[in-house]
Short mmCIF file of C-alpha atoms and ligand atoms in Angstrom, two decimals:
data_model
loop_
_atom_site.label_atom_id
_atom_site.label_comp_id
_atom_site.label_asym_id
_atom_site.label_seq_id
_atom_site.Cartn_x
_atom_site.Cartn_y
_atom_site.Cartn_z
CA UNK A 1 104.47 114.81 46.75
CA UNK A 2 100.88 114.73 48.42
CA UNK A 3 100.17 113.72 51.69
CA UNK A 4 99.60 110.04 51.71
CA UNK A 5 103.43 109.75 49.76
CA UNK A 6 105.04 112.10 52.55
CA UNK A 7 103.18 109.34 55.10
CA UNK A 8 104.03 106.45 53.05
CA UNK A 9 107.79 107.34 53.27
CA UNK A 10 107.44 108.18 56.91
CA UNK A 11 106.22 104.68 57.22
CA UNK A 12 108.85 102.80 55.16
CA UNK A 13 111.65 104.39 57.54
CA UNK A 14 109.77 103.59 60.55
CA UNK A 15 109.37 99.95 59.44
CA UNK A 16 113.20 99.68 58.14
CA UNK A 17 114.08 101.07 61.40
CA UNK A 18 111.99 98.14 63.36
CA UNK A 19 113.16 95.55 60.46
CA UNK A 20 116.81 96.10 61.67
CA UNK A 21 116.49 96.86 65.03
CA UNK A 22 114.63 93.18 65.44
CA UNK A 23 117.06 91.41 63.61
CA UNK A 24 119.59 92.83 66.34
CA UNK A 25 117.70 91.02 68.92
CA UNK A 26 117.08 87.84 66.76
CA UNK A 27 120.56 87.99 66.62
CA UNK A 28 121.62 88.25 70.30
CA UNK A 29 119.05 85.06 70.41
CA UNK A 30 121.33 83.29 68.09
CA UNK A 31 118.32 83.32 65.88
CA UNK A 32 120.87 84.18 62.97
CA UNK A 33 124.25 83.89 63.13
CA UNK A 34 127.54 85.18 60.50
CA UNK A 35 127.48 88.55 59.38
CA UNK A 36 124.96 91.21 60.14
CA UNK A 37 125.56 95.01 59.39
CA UNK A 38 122.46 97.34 60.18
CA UNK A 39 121.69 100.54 58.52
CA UNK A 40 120.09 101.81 61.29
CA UNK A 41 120.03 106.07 60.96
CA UNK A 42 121.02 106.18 57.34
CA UNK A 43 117.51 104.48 55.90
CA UNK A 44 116.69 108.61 54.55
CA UNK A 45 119.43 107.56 51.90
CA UNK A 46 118.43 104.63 50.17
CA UNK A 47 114.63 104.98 50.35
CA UNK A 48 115.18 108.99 49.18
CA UNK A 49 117.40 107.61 46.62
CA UNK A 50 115.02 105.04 45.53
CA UNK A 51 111.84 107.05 45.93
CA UNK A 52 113.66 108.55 42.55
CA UNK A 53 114.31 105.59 41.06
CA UNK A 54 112.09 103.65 38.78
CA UNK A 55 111.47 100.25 40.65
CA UNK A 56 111.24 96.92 38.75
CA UNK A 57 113.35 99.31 35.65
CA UNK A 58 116.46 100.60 36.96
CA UNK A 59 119.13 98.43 38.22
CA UNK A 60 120.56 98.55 41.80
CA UNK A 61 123.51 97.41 43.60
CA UNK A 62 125.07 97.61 46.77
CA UNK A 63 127.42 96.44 49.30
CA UNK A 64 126.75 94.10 52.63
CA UNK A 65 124.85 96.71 54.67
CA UNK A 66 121.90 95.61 51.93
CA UNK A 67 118.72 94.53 53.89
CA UNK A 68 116.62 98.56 53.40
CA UNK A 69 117.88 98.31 49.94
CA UNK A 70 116.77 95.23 48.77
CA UNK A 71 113.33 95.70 50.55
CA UNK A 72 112.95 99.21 48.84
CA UNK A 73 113.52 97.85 45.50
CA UNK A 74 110.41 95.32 46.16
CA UNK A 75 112.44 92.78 47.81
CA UNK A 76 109.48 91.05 50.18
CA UNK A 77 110.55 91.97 54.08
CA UNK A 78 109.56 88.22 54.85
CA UNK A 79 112.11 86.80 52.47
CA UNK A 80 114.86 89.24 53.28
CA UNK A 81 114.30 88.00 57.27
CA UNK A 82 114.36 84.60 55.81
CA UNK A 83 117.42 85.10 54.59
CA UNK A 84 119.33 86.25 57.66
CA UNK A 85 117.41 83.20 59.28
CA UNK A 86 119.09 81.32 56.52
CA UNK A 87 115.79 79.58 55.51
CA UNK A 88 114.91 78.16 52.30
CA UNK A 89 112.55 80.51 52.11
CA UNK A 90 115.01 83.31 51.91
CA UNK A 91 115.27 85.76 49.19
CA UNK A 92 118.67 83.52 48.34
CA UNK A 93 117.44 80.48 50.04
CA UNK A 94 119.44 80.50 52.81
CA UNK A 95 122.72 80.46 51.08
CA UNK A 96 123.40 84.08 51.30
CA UNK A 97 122.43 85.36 54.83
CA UNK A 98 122.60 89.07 55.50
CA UNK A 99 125.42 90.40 53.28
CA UNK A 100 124.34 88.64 49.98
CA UNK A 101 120.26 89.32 49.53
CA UNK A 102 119.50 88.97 45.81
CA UNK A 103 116.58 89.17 44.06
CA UNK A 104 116.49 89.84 40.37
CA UNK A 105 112.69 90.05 40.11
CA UNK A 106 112.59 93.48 41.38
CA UNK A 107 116.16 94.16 39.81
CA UNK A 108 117.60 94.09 42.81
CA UNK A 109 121.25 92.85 41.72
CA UNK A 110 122.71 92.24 45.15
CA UNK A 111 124.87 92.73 48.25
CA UNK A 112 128.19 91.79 48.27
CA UNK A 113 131.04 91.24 50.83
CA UNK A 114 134.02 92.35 49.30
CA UNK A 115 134.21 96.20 49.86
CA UNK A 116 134.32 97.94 46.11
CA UNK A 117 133.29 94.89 44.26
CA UNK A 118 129.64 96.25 43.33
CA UNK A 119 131.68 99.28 41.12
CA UNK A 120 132.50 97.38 38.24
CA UNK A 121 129.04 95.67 38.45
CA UNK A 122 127.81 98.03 38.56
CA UNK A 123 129.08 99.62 35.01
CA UNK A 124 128.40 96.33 33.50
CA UNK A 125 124.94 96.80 33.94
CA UNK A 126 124.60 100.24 32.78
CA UNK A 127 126.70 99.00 29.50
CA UNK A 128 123.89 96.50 29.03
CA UNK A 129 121.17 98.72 29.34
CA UNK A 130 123.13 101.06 26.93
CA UNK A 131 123.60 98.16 24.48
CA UNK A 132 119.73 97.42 24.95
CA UNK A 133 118.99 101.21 24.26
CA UNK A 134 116.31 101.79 26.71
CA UNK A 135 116.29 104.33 29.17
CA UNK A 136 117.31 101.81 32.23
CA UNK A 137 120.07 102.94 34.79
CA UNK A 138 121.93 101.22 37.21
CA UNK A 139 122.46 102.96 40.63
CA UNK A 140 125.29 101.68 42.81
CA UNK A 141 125.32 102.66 46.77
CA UNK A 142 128.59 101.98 48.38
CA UNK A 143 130.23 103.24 51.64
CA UNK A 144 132.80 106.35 52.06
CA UNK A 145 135.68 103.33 52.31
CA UNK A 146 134.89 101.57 48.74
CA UNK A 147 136.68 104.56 47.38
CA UNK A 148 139.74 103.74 48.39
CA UNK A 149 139.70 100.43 45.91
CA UNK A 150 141.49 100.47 43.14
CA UNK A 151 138.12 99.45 41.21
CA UNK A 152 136.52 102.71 42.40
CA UNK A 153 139.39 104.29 39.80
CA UNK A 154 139.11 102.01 37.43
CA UNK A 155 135.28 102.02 37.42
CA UNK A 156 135.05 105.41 37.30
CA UNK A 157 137.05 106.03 34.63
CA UNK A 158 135.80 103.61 31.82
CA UNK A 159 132.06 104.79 33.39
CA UNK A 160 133.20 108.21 32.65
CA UNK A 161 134.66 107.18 29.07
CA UNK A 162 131.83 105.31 27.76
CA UNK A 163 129.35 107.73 29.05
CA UNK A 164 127.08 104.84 30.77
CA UNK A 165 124.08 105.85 32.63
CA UNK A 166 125.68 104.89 35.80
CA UNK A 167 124.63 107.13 39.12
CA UNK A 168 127.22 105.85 42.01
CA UNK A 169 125.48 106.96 45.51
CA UNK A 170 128.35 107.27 47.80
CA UNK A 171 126.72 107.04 51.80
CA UNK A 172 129.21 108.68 53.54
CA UNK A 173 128.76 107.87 57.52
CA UNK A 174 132.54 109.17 58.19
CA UNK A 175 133.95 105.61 59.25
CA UNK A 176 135.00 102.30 57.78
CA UNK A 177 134.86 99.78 60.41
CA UNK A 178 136.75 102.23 63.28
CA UNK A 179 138.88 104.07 60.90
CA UNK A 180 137.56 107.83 60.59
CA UNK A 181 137.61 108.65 57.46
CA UNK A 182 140.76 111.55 57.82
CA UNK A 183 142.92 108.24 58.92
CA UNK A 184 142.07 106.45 55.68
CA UNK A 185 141.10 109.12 53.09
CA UNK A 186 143.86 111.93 51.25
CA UNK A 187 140.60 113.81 50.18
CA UNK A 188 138.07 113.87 52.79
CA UNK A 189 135.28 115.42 50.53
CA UNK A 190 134.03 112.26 48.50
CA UNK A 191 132.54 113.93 45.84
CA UNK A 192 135.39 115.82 44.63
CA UNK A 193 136.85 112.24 43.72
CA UNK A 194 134.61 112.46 41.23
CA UNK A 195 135.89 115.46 39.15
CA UNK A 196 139.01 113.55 38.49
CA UNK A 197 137.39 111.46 35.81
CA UNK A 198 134.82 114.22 34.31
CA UNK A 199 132.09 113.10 36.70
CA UNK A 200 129.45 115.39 37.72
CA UNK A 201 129.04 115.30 41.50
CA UNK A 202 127.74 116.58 44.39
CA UNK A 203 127.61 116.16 48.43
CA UNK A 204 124.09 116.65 50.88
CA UNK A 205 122.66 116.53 53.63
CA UNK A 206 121.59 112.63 53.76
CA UNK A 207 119.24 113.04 57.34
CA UNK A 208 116.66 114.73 55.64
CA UNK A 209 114.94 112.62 53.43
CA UNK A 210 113.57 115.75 51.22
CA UNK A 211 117.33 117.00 50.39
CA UNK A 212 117.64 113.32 49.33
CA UNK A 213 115.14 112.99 47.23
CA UNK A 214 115.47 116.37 45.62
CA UNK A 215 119.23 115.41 44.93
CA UNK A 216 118.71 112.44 43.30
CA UNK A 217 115.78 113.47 41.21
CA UNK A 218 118.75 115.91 39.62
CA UNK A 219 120.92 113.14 39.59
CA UNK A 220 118.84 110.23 38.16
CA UNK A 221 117.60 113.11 35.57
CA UNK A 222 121.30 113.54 34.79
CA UNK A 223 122.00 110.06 33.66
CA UNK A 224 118.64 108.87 32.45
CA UNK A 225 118.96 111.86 29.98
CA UNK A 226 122.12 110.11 28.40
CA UNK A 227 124.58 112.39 29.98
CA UNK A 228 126.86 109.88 31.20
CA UNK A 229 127.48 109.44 34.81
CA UNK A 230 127.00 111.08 38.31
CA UNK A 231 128.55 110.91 41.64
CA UNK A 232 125.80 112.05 44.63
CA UNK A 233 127.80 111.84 48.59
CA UNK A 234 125.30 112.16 50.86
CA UNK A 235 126.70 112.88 54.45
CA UNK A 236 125.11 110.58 57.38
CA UNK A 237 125.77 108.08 59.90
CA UNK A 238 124.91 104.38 61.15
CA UNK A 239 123.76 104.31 64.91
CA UNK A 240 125.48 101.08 65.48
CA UNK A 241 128.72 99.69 65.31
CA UNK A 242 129.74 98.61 62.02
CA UNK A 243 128.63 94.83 62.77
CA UNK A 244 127.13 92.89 65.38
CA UNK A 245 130.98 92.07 66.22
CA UNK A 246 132.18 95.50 66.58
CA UNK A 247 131.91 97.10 70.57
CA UNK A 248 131.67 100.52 68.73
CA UNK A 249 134.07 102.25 71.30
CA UNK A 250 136.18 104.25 68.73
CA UNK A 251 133.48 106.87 68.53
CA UNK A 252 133.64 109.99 71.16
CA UNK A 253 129.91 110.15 72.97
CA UNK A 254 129.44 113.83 71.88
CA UNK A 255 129.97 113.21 68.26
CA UNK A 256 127.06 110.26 68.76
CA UNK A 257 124.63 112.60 70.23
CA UNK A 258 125.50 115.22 67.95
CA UNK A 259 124.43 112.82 64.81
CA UNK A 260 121.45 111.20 67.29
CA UNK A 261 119.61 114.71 67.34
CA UNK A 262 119.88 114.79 63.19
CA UNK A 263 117.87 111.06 63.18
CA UNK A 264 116.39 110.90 59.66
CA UNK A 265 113.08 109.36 61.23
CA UNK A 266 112.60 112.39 63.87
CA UNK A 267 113.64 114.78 61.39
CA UNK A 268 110.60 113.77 58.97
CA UNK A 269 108.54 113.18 61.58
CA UNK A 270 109.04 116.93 63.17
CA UNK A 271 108.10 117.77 59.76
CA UNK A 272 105.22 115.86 58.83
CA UNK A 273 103.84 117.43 62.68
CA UNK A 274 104.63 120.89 61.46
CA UNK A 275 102.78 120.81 57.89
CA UNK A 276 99.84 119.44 59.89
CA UNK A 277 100.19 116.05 57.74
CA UNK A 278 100.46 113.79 60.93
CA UNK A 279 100.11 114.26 64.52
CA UNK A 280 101.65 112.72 67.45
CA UNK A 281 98.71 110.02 67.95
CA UNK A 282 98.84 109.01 64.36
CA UNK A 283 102.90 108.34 64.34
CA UNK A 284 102.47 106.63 67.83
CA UNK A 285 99.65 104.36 65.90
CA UNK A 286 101.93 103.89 62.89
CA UNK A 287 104.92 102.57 65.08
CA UNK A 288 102.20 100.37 66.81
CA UNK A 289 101.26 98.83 63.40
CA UNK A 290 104.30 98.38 62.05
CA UNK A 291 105.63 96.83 64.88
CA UNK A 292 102.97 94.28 64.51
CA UNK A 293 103.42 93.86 60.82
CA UNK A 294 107.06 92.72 61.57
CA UNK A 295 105.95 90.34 64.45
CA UNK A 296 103.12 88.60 62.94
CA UNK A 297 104.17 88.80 59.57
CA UNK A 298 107.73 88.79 59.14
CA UNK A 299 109.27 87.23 62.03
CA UNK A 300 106.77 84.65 62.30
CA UNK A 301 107.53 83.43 58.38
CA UNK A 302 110.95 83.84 58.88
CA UNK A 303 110.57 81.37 62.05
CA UNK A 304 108.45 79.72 60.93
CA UNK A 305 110.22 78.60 57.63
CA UNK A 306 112.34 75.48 57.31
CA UNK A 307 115.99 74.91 57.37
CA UNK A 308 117.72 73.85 53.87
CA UNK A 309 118.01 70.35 54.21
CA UNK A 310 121.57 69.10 54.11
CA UNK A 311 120.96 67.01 51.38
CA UNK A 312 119.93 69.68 49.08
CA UNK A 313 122.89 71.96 50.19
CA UNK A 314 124.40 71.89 46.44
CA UNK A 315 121.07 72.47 44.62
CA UNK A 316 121.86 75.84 42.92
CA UNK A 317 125.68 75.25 42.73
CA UNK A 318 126.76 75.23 39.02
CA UNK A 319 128.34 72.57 37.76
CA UNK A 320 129.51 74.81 34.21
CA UNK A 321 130.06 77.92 34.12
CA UNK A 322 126.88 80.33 33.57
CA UNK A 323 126.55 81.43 30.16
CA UNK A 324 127.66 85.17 30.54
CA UNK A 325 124.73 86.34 28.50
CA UNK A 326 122.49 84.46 31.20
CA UNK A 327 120.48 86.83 33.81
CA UNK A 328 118.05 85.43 35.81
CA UNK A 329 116.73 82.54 37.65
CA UNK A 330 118.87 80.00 37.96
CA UNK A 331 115.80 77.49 37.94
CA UNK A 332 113.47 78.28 35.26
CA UNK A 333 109.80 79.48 36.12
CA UNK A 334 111.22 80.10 39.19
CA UNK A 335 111.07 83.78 40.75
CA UNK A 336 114.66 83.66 42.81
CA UNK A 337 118.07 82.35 41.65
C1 TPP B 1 138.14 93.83 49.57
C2 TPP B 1 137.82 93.97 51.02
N1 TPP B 1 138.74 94.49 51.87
C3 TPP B 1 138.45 94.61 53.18
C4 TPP B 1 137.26 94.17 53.68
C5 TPP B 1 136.94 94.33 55.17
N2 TPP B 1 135.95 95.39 55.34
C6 TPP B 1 134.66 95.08 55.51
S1 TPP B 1 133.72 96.45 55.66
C7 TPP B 1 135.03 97.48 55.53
C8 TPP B 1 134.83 98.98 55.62
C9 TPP B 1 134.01 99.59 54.54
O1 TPP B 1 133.57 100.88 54.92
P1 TPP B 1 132.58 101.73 54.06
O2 TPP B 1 132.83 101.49 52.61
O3 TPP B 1 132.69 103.13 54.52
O4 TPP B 1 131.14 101.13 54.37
P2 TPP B 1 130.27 101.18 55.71
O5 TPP B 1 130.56 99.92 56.45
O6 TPP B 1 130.64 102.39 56.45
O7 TPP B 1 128.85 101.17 55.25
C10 TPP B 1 136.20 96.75 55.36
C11 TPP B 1 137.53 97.34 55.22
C12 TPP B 1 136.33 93.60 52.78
N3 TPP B 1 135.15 93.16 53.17
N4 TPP B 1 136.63 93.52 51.45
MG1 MG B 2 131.56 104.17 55.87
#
């Protein structure tokens, strides 16, 4: 990876950092309301992961804590702050908010609120690209908790069965909600899961953004290649509570520190300084920027945006069922559903 990448991915974390840390305070302005879970100190796993990933080809999926993802798959920043505005101009127009972005242009197949309901998705997208015989995967991120569903098991297995060129990306950040994982979990390494149903797997370091990418390049190599599944755990940890309604008092102070020293965005940084790529000044001047980029650009539109009119509230509801063999826009010619 040459210099301009290693800055480029710098960037992205900076600016998913900023993206999530400013829809905290449009939050606390009741500038969007519901849900809102921030991935704020795990952003070196999904944009490692999908630094691997082919975007606009492969498939991905995740659960609510969705915003990075979508916006690393392509998703426009503008329309993914539109949506937790819940304006029309929001990558679901406005009928989502912040656990259900969507946008199938860039193959980005969603968030979703129920914990473990993105597995079995998830496999029926890699058994389409099978049936379609290209060289497509589908990548499903879910949290250390979603294993505990029944439809981790029964995903795994028929993945496992039918050999589909499925790679599940498990983000382990130790807690669901305030349960610590050895409250909720009989086998506390995820990964060995895994080996119950044939499944390749492994567990890393998921701070450093060059352990993540080098993972998943084995990984996504490993099911492009026809092999059948993998299972990649990558260990790391939000900085936040689990939602804007959670006090976050369940976790001890030294155990915070401990994980705020290993902060995926100082981590690369250090390096970057160290290999000479970047200096000081010129991450102080790429904070600046991006912090401008997300007030002038993406707040602004998001504000700026109108409301869904009350009278349109039932424009994209079905009335039949969709055709099962239907994926994509729900309005033809046009770019969201
Ligand atoms: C089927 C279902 N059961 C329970 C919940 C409530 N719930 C929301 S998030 C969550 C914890 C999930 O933790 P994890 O998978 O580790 O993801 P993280 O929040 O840590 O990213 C639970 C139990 C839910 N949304 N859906
Ligand atoms: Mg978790």
């Amino acid at each position: 990876m040459n210099s301009s990448d290693r800055k480029r991915l710098l960037r992205e974390m900076i600016f998913f950092r900023r993206f999530e840390e400013r829809s905290f305070e449009a939050y606390m302005e009741r500038k969007i309301g519901g849900f809102l879970h921030l991935y704020s100190g795990q952003e070196a796993v999904a944009t490692g992961v999908l630094e691997m990933a082919r975007r606009g080809h492969d498939y991905v999926i995740t659960g609510y804590r969705d915003h990075v993802h979508a916006m690393k798959c392509g998703a426009p920043a503008r329309e993914v702050m539109a949506e937790l505005y819940g304006k029309v101009t929001g990558s679901s127009r406005g009928r989502g908010g912040s656990m259900h972005i969507f946008d199938p242009s860039v193959h980005f197949m969603g968030g979703y609120a129920l914990v473990g309901q993105p597995f079995p998705l998830a496999a029926g997208l890699a058994l389409a690209c099978k049936h379609k015989g290209t060289d497509q995967i589908a990548i499903c991120f879910l949290g250390d908790g979603a294993n505990n569903q029944g439809t981790f098991h029964e995903t795994l297995n028929m993945a496992s069965l039918w050999k589909l060129p499925v790679l599940f990306v498990c983000e382990n950040n130790l807690y669901a909600i305030g349960t610590r994982i050895d409250r909720s979990s009989a086998v506390i390494d995820q990964y060995k899961r895994a080996t119950a149903y044939n499944i390749p797997s492994s567990q890393h370091d998921g701070q450093d953004i060059d352990v993540v990418m080098a993972a998943a390049r084995e990984a996504i190599d490993h099911v492009r290649s026809g092999a059948g599944p993998y299972f990649v755990e990558f260990m790391t940890y939000r900085q936040r509570g689990h939602s804007m309604s959670d006090s976050n008092a369940y976790r001890s102070k030294d155990e915070e520190r401990e994980w705020l020293a290993r902060d995926p965005i100082t981590i690369y940084s250090e390096r970057l300084k160290t290999e000479g790529v970047m200096s000081d000044d010129d991450i102080a001047e790429m904070e600046k920027a991006v912090l401008e980029e997300i007030e002038t650009d993406v707040v602004r539109f998001a504000e700026e945006s109108p409301e869904p009119r009350v009278e349109d509230l039932n424009q994209y509801c079905l009335e039949e069922p969709p055709d099962p063999r239907w994926i994509g826009p729900l309005v033809p010619g046009e770019r969201h559903g």
